[in-house]
Amino acid sequence: MSSWLVTEKRSWPEWLALQVLKVGPIPKHLALIMDGNRRYAKLHEQETFHGHIAGFKTLTYVLAWCRDLGITEVTSYALSIENFKRSKEEVEGLLSLASNKFEEVLNEGENLAKHGVCIRIIGNLDLLPTYLRAQTAEVVLMTRNNTKCFLNLALAYTSRDEITAAVRECAIAISEGRLQETDITPRLLEQCLYTAQSCHPDLVIRTSGETRLSDFLLWQSQFSCLFFTKVLWPELSIWHVLGAVFHYQRHHHTVVAARKQAKLLYDRYELEADQACSLDDPECGCDGTKARKIRVERFIADLVERREKTYHALSTQLKEIKKQQQESCEQEQKSEASGRVRVIGECGERVVSVSVADPSLLKRVQQRMLLEAN
Ligand code: FPP
Ligand code: MG
């Protein structure tokens, strides 16, 4: 069984480069567009699926390099909603790869806790098959208290879908009177995104020579430093990542300045939203600012609670599915263990059909009596 947590000994040039880079600013959050898996497979005369398997392996290495660099959050684009348009065979292959990898995560709980790895899933879970959806919920719940590093896997994700879902949440709340139109600000919308718990990515890397964001973290990458490299994702090495971090360091000051500027603008949005509220809110008998704060907090708390309930319901579903699988597996074993045995009783000797839970026992008896299984 492979692990999500690979450990590698650094060569001395790698170690030296890491130490030099660590003197400068290191991105807290790295976003990855893992592109070029199929081209890699073709280049190596392999099936497409092997390209994705190699791609997953590279992801585990990148996570190890990030740990060495001190990058504490990684978001990777594992499956776009657009990818569902690919051939049935490829989509099923990708989904089963994800499912196998999540099963490995579920068996690696202790190790992940030891290293403090928290895994979150961002995307439209409704688009995933039931079993995979339930597995993702279980993984999220299992690793949620780990706080050293964070891996956000984008599955069935596009920014358009994410932003649409966030706007829909706000629109419903307005229609139900839980929010007012003027409550909607960029900060509120941001809290409705799948990435509400994350900081914005500082650096985005895309491989394979494509220079597009392909609907990935469009809102969140407003001030991210972008790094495009020609290497195919499965061939990405630590040196490409170190190069990307160096690129980030060279542009760091402009990113910081732009973020400061944006903060002022977003503070102004909040102020305007506060001012738009009536000064005398009958609901709580206090000023409008406080009334808005309470409304917004309730709205967000409700959203978080609903998402939480979904995770728990899915986790229960996974347990039920696994129980059913176990039962049908046992049933299968039982039926495999049915056969004929010779019974010697008062009325003489007879051959009867029996069904026993332990197939090896049945075999031993049958071998002694020279009978065969059904
Ligand atoms: C893009 O390359 C890659 C993908 C669409 C899938 C990426 C998925 C993984 C690396 C595995 C993810 C693992 C988990 C656990 C979910 P491409 O297929 O577009 O290749 P191409 O650009 O050469 O055609
Ligand atoms: Mg591609």
mmCIF file of N, CA and C and ligand atoms in Angstrom, residues 4 33-40 48 51-57 59 76-80 83 86 90 94 97-99 101-102 153-155 206 208 210 232-233, ligand 1:
data_model
loop_
_atom_site.group_PDB
_atom_site.id
_atom_site.type_symbol
_atom_site.label_atom_id
_atom_site.label_comp_id
_atom_site.label_asym_id
_atom_site.label_seq_id
_atom_site.Cartn_x
_atom_site.Cartn_y
_atom_site.Cartn_z
ATOM 1 N N TRP A 4 0.338 8.529 1.462
ATOM 2 C CA TRP A 4 0.223 9.923 1.021
ATOM 3 C C TRP A 4 1.391 10.739 1.585
ATOM 4 N N ILE A 33 -2.117 23.366 -10.488
ATOM 5 C CA ILE A 33 -2.916 22.861 -11.607
ATOM 6 C C ILE A 33 -2.062 21.772 -12.245
ATOM 7 N N MET A 34 -2.427 20.538 -11.946
ATOM 8 C CA MET A 34 -1.579 19.395 -12.317
ATOM 9 C C MET A 34 -1.918 18.990 -13.749
ATOM 10 N N ASP A 35 -1.212 19.527 -14.713
ATOM 11 C CA ASP A 35 -1.587 19.284 -16.111
ATOM 12 C C ASP A 35 -0.490 18.509 -16.853
ATOM 13 N N GLY A 36 -0.916 17.665 -17.772
ATOM 14 C CA GLY A 36 0.036 16.956 -18.634
ATOM 15 C C GLY A 36 0.127 15.466 -18.387
ATOM 16 N N ASN A 37 -0.797 14.924 -17.582
ATOM 17 C CA ASN A 37 -0.740 13.481 -17.262
ATOM 18 C C ASN A 37 -0.900 12.602 -18.506
ATOM 19 N N ARG A 38 -1.844 12.976 -19.379
ATOM 20 C CA ARG A 38 -2.106 12.122 -20.551
ATOM 21 C C ARG A 38 -0.945 12.183 -21.539
ATOM 22 N N ARG A 39 -0.389 13.391 -21.699
ATOM 23 C CA ARG A 39 0.764 13.525 -22.607
ATOM 24 C C ARG A 39 1.944 12.703 -22.083
ATOM 25 N N TYR A 40 2.077 12.700 -20.763
ATOM 26 C CA TYR A 40 3.153 11.921 -20.144
ATOM 27 C C TYR A 40 2.945 10.430 -20.454
ATOM 28 N N THR A 48 -3.628 5.983 -20.624
ATOM 29 C CA THR A 48 -3.904 7.277 -19.971
ATOM 30 C C THR A 48 -3.924 7.142 -18.445
ATOM 31 N N GLY A 51 -0.851 7.621 -16.588
ATOM 32 C CA GLY A 51 -0.449 9.029 -16.479
ATOM 33 C C GLY A 51 -1.020 9.641 -15.202
ATOM 34 N N HIS A 52 -2.283 9.306 -14.907
ATOM 35 C CA HIS A 52 -2.920 9.864 -13.703
ATOM 36 C C HIS A 52 -2.334 9.236 -12.435
ATOM 37 N N ILE A 53 -1.990 7.950 -12.522
ATOM 38 C CA ILE A 53 -1.363 7.306 -11.351
ATOM 39 C C ILE A 53 -0.013 7.975 -11.071
ATOM 40 N N ALA A 54 0.755 8.189 -12.155
ATOM 41 C CA ALA A 54 2.054 8.859 -11.989
ATOM 42 C C ALA A 54 1.835 10.278 -11.453
ATOM 43 N N GLY A 55 0.748 10.903 -11.907
ATOM 44 C CA GLY A 55 0.413 12.269 -11.447
ATOM 45 C C GLY A 55 0.137 12.297 -9.960
ATOM 46 N N PHE A 56 -0.555 11.270 -9.471
ATOM 47 C CA PHE A 56 -0.836 11.233 -8.037
ATOM 48 C C PHE A 56 0.464 11.080 -7.243
ATOM 49 N N LYS A 57 1.353 10.251 -7.751
ATOM 50 C CA LYS A 57 2.636 10.033 -7.072
ATOM 51 C C LYS A 57 3.387 11.365 -6.958
ATOM 52 N N LEU A 59 2.114 14.260 -6.861
ATOM 53 C CA LEU A 59 1.458 15.104 -5.854
ATOM 54 C C LEU A 59 1.993 14.784 -4.458
ATOM 55 N N SER A 76 -4.950 21.447 -4.630
ATOM 56 C CA SER A 76 -4.637 20.909 -5.958
ATOM 57 C C SER A 76 -5.916 20.562 -6.720
ATOM 58 N N TYR A 77 -5.837 20.807 -8.021
ATOM 59 C CA TYR A 77 -6.988 20.632 -8.905
ATOM 60 C C TYR A 77 -6.988 19.179 -9.375
ATOM 61 N N ALA A 78 -7.681 18.322 -8.635
ATOM 62 C CA ALA A 78 -7.647 16.898 -8.958
ATOM 63 C C ALA A 78 -8.676 16.516 -10.017
ATOM 64 N N LEU A 79 -9.818 17.184 -9.994
ATOM 65 C CA LEU A 79 -10.861 16.837 -10.970
ATOM 66 C C LEU A 79 -11.765 18.053 -11.187
ATOM 67 N N SER A 80 -11.719 18.545 -12.418
ATOM 68 C CA SER A 80 -12.568 19.698 -12.744
ATOM 69 C C SER A 80 -13.938 19.193 -13.201
ATOM 70 N N ASN A 83 -13.771 17.992 -16.576
ATOM 71 C CA ASN A 83 -13.190 16.662 -16.823
ATOM 72 C C ASN A 83 -14.245 15.573 -16.992
ATOM 73 N N ARG A 86 -14.827 14.007 -20.408
ATOM 74 C CA ARG A 86 -13.878 13.064 -21.024
ATOM 75 C C ARG A 86 -14.526 11.692 -21.205
ATOM 76 N N GLU A 90 -12.092 7.055 -19.021
ATOM 77 C CA GLU A 90 -11.129 7.891 -18.292
ATOM 78 C C GLU A 90 -11.744 8.453 -17.006
ATOM 79 N N LEU A 94 -10.431 7.861 -13.262
ATOM 80 C CA LEU A 94 -10.053 8.930 -12.328
ATOM 81 C C LEU A 94 -10.819 8.806 -11.016
ATOM 82 N N LEU A 97 -9.517 5.889 -9.083
ATOM 83 C CA LEU A 97 -8.204 6.224 -8.505
ATOM 84 C C LEU A 97 -8.414 7.039 -7.226
ATOM 85 N N ALA A 98 -9.287 8.046 -7.325
ATOM 86 C CA ALA A 98 -9.562 8.890 -6.152
ATOM 87 C C ALA A 98 -10.111 8.027 -5.017
ATOM 88 N N SER A 99 -11.039 7.124 -5.345
ATOM 89 C CA SER A 99 -11.647 6.284 -4.315
ATOM 90 C C SER A 99 -10.591 5.386 -3.635
ATOM 91 N N LYS A 101 -7.412 5.988 -3.420
ATOM 92 C CA LYS A 101 -6.509 6.829 -2.632
ATOM 93 C C LYS A 101 -7.161 7.268 -1.326
ATOM 94 N N PHE A 102 -8.473 7.511 -1.368
ATOM 95 C CA PHE A 102 -9.165 7.893 -0.125
ATOM 96 C C PHE A 102 -9.235 6.711 0.843
ATOM 97 N N LEU A 153 -8.238 19.272 -1.687
ATOM 98 C CA LEU A 153 -8.340 18.606 -2.989
ATOM 99 C C LEU A 153 -9.590 19.121 -3.691
ATOM 100 N N ALA A 154 -9.380 19.688 -4.869
ATOM 101 C CA ALA A 154 -10.528 20.175 -5.631
ATOM 102 C C ALA A 154 -11.068 19.029 -6.475
ATOM 103 N N LEU A 155 -12.266 18.589 -6.144
ATOM 104 C CA LEU A 155 -12.902 17.457 -6.843
ATOM 105 C C LEU A 155 -14.254 17.928 -7.348
ATOM 106 N N ARG A 206 1.174 26.025 -12.642
ATOM 107 C CA ARG A 206 0.537 25.161 -13.642
ATOM 108 C C ARG A 206 1.627 24.544 -14.516
ATOM 109 N N SER A 208 2.874 21.807 -17.773
ATOM 110 C CA SER A 208 2.606 21.348 -19.151
ATOM 111 C C SER A 208 2.561 22.452 -20.197
ATOM 112 N N GLU A 210 0.691 25.064 -20.483
ATOM 113 C CA GLU A 210 -0.561 25.823 -20.665
ATOM 114 C C GLU A 210 -0.522 27.039 -19.745
ATOM 115 N N LEU A 232 5.788 18.397 -17.855
ATOM 116 C CA LEU A 232 4.526 17.690 -17.654
ATOM 117 C C LEU A 232 4.416 17.342 -16.167
ATOM 118 N N TRP A 233 3.191 17.377 -15.619
ATOM 119 C CA TRP A 233 3.032 17.219 -14.172
ATOM 120 C C TRP A 233 3.780 16.006 -13.586
HETATM 121 C C1 FPP B 1 -4.573 16.900 -15.991
HETATM 122 O O1 FPP B 1 -3.781 16.260 -16.971
HETATM 123 C C2 FPP B 1 -4.828 16.046 -14.842
HETATM 124 C C3 FPP B 1 -6.058 15.621 -14.429
HETATM 125 C C4 FPP B 1 -7.300 15.966 -15.122
HETATM 126 C C5 FPP B 1 -6.226 14.761 -13.239
HETATM 127 C C6 FPP B 1 -5.268 15.024 -12.134
HETATM 128 C C7 FPP B 1 -5.432 13.995 -11.083
HETATM 129 C C8 FPP B 1 -4.416 13.432 -10.400
HETATM 130 C C9 FPP B 1 -3.010 13.806 -10.557
HETATM 131 C C10 FPP B 1 -4.724 12.406 -9.373
HETATM 132 C C11 FPP B 1 -5.539 12.990 -8.276
HETATM 133 C C12 FPP B 1 -5.656 12.165 -7.125
HETATM 134 C C13 FPP B 1 -6.651 12.162 -6.225
HETATM 135 C C14 FPP B 1 -6.508 11.517 -4.934
HETATM 136 C C15 FPP B 1 -7.961 12.733 -6.460
HETATM 137 P P1 FPP B 1 -4.485 15.929 -18.366
HETATM 138 O O2 FPP B 1 -5.294 14.693 -18.180
HETATM 139 O O3 FPP B 1 -5.266 17.148 -18.810
HETATM 140 O O4 FPP B 1 -3.290 15.651 -19.322
HETATM 141 P P2 FPP B 1 -3.022 16.341 -20.734
HETATM 142 O O5 FPP B 1 -3.014 17.815 -20.497
HETATM 143 O O6 FPP B 1 -1.686 15.804 -21.153
HETATM 144 O O7 FPP B 1 -4.126 15.914 -21.635
#
